[in-house]
Short mmCIF file of C-alpha atoms and ligand atoms in Angstrom, two decimals:
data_model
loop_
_atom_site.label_atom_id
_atom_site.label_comp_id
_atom_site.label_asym_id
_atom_site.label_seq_id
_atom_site.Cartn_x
_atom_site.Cartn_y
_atom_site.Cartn_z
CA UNK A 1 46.28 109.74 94.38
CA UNK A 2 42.89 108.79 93.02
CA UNK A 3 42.86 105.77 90.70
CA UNK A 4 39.18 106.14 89.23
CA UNK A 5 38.87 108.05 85.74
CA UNK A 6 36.18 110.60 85.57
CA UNK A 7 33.05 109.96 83.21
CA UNK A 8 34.95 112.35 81.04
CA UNK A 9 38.33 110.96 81.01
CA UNK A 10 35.86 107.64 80.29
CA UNK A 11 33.95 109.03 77.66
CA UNK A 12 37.62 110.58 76.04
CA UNK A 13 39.34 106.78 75.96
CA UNK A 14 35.99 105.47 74.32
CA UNK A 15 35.91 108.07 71.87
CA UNK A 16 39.98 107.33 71.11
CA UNK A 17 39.32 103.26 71.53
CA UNK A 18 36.72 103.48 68.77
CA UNK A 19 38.68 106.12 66.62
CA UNK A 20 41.85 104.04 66.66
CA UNK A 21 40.63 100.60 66.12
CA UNK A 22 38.67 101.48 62.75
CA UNK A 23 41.95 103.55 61.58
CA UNK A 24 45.23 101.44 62.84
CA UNK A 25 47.46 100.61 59.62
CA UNK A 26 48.50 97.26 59.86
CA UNK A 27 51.87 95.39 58.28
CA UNK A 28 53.40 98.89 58.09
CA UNK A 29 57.40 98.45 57.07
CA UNK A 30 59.85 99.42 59.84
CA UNK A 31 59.52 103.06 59.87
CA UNK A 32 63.57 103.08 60.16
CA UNK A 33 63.71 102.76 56.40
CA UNK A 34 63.05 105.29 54.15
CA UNK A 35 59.66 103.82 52.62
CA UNK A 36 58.66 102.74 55.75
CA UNK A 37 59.43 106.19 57.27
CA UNK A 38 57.19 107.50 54.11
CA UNK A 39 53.94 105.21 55.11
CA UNK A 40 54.44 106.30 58.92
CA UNK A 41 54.35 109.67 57.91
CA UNK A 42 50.98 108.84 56.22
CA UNK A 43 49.81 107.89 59.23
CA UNK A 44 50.70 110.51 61.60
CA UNK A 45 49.34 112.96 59.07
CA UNK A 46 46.15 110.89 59.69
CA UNK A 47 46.34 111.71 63.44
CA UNK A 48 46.68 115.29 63.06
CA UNK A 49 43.84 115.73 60.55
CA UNK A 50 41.64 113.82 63.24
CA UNK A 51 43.40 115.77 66.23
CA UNK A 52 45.16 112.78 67.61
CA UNK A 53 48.71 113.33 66.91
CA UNK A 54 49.03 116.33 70.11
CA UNK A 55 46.17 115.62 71.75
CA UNK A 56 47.95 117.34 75.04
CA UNK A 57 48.48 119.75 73.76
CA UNK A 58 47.11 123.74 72.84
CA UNK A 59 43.94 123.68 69.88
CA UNK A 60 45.67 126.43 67.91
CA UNK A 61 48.89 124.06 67.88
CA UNK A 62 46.50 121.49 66.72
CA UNK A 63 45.90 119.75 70.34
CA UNK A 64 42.87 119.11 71.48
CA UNK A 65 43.62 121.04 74.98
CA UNK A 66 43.57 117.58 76.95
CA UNK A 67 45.39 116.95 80.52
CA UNK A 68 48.54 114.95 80.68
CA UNK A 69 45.56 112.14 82.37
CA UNK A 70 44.19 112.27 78.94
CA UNK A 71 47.92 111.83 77.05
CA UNK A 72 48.12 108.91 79.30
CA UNK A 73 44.70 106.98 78.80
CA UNK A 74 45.64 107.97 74.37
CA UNK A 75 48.76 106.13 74.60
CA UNK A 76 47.08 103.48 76.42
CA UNK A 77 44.95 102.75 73.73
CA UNK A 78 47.31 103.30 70.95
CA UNK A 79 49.35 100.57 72.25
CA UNK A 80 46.46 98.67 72.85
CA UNK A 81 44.64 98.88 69.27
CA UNK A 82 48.75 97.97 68.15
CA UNK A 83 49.27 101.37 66.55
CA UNK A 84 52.69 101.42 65.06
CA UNK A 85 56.16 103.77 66.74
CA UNK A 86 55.58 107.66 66.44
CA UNK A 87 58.32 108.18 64.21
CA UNK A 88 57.49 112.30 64.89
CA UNK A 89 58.65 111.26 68.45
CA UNK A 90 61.54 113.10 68.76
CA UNK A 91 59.89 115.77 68.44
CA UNK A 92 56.43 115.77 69.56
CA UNK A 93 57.91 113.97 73.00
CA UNK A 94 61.58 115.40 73.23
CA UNK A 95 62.07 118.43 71.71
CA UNK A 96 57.91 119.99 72.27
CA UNK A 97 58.34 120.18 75.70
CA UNK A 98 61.26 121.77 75.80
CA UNK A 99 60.10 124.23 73.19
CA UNK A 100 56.68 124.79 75.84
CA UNK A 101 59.27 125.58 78.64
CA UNK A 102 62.03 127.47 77.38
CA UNK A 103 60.59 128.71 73.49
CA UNK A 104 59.64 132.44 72.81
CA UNK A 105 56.04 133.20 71.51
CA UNK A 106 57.21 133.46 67.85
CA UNK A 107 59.44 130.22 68.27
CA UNK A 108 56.13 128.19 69.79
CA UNK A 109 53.86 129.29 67.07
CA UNK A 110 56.29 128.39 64.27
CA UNK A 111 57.92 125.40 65.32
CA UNK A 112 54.78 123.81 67.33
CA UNK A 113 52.07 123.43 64.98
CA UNK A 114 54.68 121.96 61.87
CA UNK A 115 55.77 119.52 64.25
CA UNK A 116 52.54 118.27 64.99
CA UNK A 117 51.36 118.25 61.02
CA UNK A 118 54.25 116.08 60.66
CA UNK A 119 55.48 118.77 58.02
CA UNK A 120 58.89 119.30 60.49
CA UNK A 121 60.67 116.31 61.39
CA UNK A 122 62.95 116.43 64.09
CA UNK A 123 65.99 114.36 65.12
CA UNK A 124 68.13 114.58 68.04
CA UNK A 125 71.48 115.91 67.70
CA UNK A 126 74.06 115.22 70.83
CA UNK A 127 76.34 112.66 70.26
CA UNK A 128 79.22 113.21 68.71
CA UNK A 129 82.11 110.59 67.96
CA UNK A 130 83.87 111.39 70.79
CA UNK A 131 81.12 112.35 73.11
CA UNK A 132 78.10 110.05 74.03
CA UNK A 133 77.76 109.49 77.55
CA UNK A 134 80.18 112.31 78.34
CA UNK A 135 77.80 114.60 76.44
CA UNK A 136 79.42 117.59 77.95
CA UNK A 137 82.47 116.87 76.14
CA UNK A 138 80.84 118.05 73.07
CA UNK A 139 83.46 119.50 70.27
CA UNK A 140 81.03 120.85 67.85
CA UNK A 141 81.14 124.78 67.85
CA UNK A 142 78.67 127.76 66.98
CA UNK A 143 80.58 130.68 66.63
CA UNK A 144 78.97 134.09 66.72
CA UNK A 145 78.52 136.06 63.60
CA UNK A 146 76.55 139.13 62.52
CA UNK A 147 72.73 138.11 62.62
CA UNK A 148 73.53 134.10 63.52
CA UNK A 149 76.14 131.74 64.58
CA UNK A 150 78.43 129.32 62.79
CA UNK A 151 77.95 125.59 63.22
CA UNK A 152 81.16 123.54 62.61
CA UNK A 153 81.46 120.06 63.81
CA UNK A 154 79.68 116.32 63.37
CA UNK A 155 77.05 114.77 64.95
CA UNK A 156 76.16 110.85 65.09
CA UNK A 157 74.02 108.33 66.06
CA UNK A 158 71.16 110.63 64.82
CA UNK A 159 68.17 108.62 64.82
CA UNK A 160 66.29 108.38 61.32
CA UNK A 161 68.44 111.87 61.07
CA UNK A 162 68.60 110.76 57.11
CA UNK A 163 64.81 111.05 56.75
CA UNK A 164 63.93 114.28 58.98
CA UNK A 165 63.85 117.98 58.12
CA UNK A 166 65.39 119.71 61.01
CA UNK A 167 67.74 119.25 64.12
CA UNK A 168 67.97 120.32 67.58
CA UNK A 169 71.34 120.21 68.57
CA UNK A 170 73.85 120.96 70.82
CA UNK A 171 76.73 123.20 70.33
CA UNK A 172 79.50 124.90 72.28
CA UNK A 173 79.36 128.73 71.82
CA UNK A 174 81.95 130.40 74.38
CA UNK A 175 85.00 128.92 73.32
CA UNK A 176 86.93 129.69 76.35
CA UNK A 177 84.05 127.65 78.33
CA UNK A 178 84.48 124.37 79.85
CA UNK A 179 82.48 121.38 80.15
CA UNK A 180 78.48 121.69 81.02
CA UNK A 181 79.16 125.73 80.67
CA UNK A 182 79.00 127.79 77.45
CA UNK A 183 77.02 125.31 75.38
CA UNK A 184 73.80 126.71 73.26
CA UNK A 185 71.09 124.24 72.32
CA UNK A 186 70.46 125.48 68.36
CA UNK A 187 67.66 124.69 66.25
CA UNK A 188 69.13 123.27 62.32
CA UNK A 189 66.58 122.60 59.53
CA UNK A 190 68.65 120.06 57.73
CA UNK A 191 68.69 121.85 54.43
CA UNK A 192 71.04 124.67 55.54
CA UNK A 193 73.80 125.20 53.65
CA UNK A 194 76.77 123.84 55.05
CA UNK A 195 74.64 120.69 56.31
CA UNK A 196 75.63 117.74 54.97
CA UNK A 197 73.42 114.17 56.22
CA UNK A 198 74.79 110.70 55.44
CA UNK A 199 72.67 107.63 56.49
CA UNK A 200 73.64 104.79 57.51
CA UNK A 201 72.70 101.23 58.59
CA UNK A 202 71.87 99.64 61.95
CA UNK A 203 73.19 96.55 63.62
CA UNK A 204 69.09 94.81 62.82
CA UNK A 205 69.91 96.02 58.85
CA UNK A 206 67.88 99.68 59.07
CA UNK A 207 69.07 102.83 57.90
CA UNK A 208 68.10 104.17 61.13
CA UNK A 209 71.18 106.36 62.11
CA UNK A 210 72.51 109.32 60.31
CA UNK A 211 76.02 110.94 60.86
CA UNK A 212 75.28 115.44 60.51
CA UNK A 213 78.29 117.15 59.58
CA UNK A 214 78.18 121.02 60.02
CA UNK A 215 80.57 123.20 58.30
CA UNK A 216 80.14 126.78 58.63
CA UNK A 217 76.52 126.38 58.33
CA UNK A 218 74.67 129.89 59.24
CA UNK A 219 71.54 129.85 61.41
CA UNK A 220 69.90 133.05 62.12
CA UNK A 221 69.63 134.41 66.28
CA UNK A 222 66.45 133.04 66.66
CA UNK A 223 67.31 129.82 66.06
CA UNK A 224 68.98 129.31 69.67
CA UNK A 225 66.52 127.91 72.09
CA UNK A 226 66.42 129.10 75.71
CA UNK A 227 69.19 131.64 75.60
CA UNK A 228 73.35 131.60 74.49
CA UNK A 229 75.29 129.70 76.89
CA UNK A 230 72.40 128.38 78.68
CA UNK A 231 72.82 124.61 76.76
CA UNK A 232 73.35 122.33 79.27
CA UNK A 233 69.93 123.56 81.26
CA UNK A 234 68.02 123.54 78.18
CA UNK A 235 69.18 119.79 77.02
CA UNK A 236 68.39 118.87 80.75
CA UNK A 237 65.09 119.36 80.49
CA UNK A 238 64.86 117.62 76.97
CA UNK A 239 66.57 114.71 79.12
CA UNK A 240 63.66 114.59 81.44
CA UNK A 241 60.80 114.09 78.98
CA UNK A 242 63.63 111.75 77.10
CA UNK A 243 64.04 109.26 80.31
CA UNK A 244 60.68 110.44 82.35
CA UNK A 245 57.63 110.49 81.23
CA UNK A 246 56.89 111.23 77.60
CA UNK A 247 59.20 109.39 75.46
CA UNK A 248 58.02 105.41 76.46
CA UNK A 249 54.32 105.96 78.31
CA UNK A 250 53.11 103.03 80.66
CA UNK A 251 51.13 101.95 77.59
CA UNK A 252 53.56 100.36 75.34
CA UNK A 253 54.82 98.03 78.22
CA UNK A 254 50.63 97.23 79.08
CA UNK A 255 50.05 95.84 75.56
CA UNK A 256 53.24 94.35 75.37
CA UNK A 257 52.24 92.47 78.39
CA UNK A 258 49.24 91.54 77.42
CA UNK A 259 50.63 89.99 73.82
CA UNK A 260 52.64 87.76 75.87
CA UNK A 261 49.56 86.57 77.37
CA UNK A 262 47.92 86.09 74.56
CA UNK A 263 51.08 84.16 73.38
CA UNK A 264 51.16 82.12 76.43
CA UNK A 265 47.68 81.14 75.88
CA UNK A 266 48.55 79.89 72.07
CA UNK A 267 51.11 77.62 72.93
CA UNK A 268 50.33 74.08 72.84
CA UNK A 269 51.19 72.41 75.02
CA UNK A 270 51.04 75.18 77.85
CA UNK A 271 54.36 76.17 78.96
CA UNK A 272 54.03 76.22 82.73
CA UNK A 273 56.13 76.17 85.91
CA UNK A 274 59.15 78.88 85.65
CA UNK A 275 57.54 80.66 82.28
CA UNK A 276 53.93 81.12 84.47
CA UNK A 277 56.44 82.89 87.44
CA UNK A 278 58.27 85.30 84.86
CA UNK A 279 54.64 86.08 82.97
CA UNK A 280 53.53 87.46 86.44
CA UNK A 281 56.58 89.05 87.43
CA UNK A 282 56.27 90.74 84.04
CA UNK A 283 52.71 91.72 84.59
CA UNK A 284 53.29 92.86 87.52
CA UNK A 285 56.35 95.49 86.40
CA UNK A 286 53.97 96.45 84.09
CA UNK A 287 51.45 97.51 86.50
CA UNK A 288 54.12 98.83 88.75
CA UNK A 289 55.24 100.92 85.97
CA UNK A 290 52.01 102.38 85.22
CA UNK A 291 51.17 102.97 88.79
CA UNK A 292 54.48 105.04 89.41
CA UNK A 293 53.52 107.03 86.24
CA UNK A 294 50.49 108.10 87.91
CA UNK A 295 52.40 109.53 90.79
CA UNK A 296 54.61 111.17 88.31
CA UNK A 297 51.61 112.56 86.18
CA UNK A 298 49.65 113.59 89.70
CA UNK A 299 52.64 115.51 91.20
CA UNK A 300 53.19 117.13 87.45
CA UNK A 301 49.52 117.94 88.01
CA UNK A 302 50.28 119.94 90.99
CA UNK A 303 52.72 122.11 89.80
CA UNK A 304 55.43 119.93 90.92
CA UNK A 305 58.38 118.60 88.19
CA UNK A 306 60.67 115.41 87.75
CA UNK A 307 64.38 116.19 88.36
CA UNK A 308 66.88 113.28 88.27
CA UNK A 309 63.88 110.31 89.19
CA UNK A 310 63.86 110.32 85.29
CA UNK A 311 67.13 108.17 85.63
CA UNK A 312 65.38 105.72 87.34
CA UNK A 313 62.42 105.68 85.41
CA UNK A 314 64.56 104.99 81.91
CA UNK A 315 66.43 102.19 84.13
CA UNK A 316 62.80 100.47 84.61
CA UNK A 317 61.37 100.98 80.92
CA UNK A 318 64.19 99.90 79.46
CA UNK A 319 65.19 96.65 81.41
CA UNK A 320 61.71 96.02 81.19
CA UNK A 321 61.81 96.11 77.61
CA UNK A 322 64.44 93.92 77.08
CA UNK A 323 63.14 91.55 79.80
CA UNK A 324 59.13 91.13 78.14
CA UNK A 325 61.03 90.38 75.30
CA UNK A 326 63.17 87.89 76.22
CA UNK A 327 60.73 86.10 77.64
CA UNK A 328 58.31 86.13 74.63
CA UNK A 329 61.40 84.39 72.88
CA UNK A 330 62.11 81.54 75.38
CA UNK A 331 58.25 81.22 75.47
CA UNK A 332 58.38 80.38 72.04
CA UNK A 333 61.58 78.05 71.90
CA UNK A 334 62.52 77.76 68.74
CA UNK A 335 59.90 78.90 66.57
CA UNK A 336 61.16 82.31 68.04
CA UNK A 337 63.73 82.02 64.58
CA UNK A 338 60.71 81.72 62.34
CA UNK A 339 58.52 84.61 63.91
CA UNK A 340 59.20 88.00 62.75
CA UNK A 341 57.72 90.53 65.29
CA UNK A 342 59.16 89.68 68.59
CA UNK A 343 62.57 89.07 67.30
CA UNK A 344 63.00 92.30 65.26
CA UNK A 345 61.70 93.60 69.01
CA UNK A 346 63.73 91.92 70.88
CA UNK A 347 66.85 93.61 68.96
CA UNK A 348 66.01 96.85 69.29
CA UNK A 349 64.80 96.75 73.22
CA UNK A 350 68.83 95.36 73.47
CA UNK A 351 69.25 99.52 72.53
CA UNK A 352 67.30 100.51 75.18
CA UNK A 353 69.94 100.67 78.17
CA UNK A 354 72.09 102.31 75.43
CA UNK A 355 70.01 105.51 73.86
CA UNK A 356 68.41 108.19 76.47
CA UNK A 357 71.39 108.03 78.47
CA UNK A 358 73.27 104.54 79.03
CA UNK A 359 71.82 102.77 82.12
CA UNK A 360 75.75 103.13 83.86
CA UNK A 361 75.16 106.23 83.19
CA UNK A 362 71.62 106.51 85.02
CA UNK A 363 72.87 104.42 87.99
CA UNK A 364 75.19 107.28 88.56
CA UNK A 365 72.79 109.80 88.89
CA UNK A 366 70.84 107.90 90.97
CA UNK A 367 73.37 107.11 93.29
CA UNK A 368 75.13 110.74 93.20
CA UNK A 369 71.73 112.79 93.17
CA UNK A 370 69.22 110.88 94.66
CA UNK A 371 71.21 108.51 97.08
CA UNK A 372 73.76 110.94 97.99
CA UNK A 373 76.88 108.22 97.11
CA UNK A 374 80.10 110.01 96.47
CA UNK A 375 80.70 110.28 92.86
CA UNK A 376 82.01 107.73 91.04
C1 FAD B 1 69.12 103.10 69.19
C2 FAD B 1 69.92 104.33 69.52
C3 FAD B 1 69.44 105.56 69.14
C4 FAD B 1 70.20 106.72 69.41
N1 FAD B 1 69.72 107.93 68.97
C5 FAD B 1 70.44 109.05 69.19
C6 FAD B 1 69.97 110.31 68.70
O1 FAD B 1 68.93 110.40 68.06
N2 FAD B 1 70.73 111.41 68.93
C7 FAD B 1 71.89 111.35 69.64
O2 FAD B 1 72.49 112.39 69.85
N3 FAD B 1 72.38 110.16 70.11
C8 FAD B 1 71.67 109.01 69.90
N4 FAD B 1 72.15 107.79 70.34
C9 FAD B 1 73.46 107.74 70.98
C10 FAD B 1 73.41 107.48 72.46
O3 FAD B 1 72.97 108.63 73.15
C11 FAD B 1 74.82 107.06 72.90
O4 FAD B 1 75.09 105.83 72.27
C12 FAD B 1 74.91 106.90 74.40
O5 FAD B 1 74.79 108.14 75.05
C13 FAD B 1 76.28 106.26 74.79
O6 FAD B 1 77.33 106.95 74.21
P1 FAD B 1 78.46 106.16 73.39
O7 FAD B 1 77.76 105.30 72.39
O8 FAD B 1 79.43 107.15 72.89
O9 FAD B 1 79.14 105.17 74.42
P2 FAD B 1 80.26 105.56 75.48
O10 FAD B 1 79.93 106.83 76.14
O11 FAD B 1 81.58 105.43 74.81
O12 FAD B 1 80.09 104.39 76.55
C14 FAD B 1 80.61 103.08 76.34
C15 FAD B 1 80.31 102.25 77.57
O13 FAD B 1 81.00 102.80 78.71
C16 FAD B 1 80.09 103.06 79.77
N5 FAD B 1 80.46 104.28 80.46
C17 FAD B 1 80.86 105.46 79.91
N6 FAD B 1 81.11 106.37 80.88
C18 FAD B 1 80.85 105.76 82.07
C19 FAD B 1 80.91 106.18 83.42
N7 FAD B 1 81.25 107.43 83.76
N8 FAD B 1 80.55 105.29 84.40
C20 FAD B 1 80.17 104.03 84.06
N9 FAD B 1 80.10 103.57 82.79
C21 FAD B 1 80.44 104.43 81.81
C22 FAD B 1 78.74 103.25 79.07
O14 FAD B 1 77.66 103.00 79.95
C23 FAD B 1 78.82 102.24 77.95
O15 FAD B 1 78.46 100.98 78.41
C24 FAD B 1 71.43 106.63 70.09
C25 FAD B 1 71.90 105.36 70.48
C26 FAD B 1 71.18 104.22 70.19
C27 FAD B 1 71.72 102.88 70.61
#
């Protein structure tokens, strides 16, 4: 692994650094309300006019052809100028890659280029009431018809589902089929008919969730991505960018580090002894993070691809997460009620072991797949 940048890759972050300082909104509203969702949108319209939003990806998708090097060193300084969430990332990071591996021709050209113009907004839709971490036990059925396939069933826990245009979703299609067989991963734009959408609140007061209830909602053959029956392969690999490497970059965990530095530096007096221990044991994951993410990014490089490391990777970002922010409250005693910004962080990092695949859930894997354990 070489850890120098070439003078392109230099002259690329300098070009990004500059662009993204002079145009980062500041004090936007969570974009898990609906006006804040509206002024985020805004922005990442902003980043596609200037060819920011993809930049990984394809020109005529509206990319700007760049290595997954490049995606990394962006991200880097989007966190680091304090650029707000992606709230297109469901789709730009989940559902695009997925779309590049398993998509037809006609599906990429249609589907890509929206999502990146922010003009399709996609949400995730998997869990069901009774199926979350059991996602195979999904209930909600596409039955086949002349031209398309039925939807029937309800979705929940859709994130910002109430604000977005379109779904990709999970469905079972061979009735007779069991478990991680006979499920087809289906492509919904929200307004179907037979689509209903109803918001609702989260635990920190946003009306980030929506529950999708399908009934006998028609989408046409083309609307199935990577082939009938072939689901649970499909949602795999959507799983992979989800927990691996697109969804929460090295970057985000960087600047977050180095705000608690900055915070440590502001207190008077100094906190020192056990606080200094924990900022360098957070620094250090950090940098630990970011340096496995260029092993990740250098064997993707070489044609290689990540299989169930992903588990451990969303194990690390997330307990990270919750840990960085933990710590920025006990560094500020306290005052930590009064402030705003690491608080309303610290609640939603508590989510993180939850979403992408509970952290039980990941230890599993890891100790089935990668450790060879018997299963649990
Ligand atoms: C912020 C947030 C955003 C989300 N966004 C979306 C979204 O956009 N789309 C979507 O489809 N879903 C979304 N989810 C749902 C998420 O995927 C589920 O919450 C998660 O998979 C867990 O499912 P569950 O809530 O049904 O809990 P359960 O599966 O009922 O689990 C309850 C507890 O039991 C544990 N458990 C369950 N089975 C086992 C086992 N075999 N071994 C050990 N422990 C086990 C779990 O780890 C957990 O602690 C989101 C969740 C959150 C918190």
């Amino acid at each position: 692994m070489d850890l120098t940048w070439s003078a392109a890759e230099d002259e690329f972050r300098d070009e990004a650094r500059a662009w993204l300082e002079a145009n980062v909104p500041r004090g936007l509203p969570s974009g898990d309300t609906r006006e804040g969702f509206a002024r985020h949108l805004e922005w990442e319209r902003l980043l596609f006019e200037n060819r920011w939003a993809v930049v990984s990806w394809p020109e005529k998708y509206g990319g700007r052809d760049g290595s997954l090097w490049e995606w990394l060193i962006f991200e880097e300084e989007y966190y680091r100028a304090g650029c707000p969430q992606r709230v297109t990332q469901n789709g730009i990071f989940l559902l695009a890659p997925t779309v590049f591996e398993f998509g037809t021709p006609e599906q990429q050209d249609h589907i890509l280029p929206r999502m990146a113009a922010a003009e399709e907004l996609w949400c995730q839709g998997w869990s069901e009431p009774n199926a979350g971490s059991d996602l195979a036990g999904i209930q909600s059925r596409a039955t086949k018809v002349d031209g398309g396939w039925l939807l029937n069933g309800q979705k929940t826990w859709t994130t910002r589902g109430a604000f977005c245009t379109h779904l990709f979703g999970l469905f079972r299609s061979d009735p007779a089929s069991e478990r991680h067989k006979g499920l087809t991963y289906v492509l919904v734009p929200l307004d179907t008919e037979g689509v209903t959408v109803r918001g609702f609140g989260r635990l920190d007061g946003d009306e980030g969730f929506a529950d999708v209830f399908f009934s006998d909602a028609f989408v046409p053959d083309d609307a199935v991505l990577g082939g009938v029956d072939n689901g649970w392969s499909v949602a795999m690999a959507t799983t992979g960018s989800e927990r691996g490497l697109t969804l929460r970059s090295p970057g985000r965990f960087l600047a977050t580090t180095s705000r608690l530095l900055q915070l440590d530096r502001s207190l008077h007096p100094p906190r020192g002894g056990a606080m200094r221990q924990r900022l360098v044991e957070a620094w250090m994951r950090a940098e630990a993070y970011q340096l496995f993410t260029l092993d990740t990014v250098t064997r993707l490089s070489e044609g290689g691809s990540v299989g169930a490391e992903s588990s451990i990777n969303k194990i690390w970002w997330s307990e990270l997460d919750v840990d960085l922010h933990e710590l920025a409250l006990d560094l500020l005693g306290p005052e930590a009620q009064l402030e705003g910004l690491w608080s309303k962080g610290y609640q939603f990092s508590l989510s993180g072991p939850i979403y992408a695949g509970t952290n039980e859930i990941q230890r599993n894997i890891a100790a089935e797949r990668l450790l060879g354990l018997p299963k649990a």
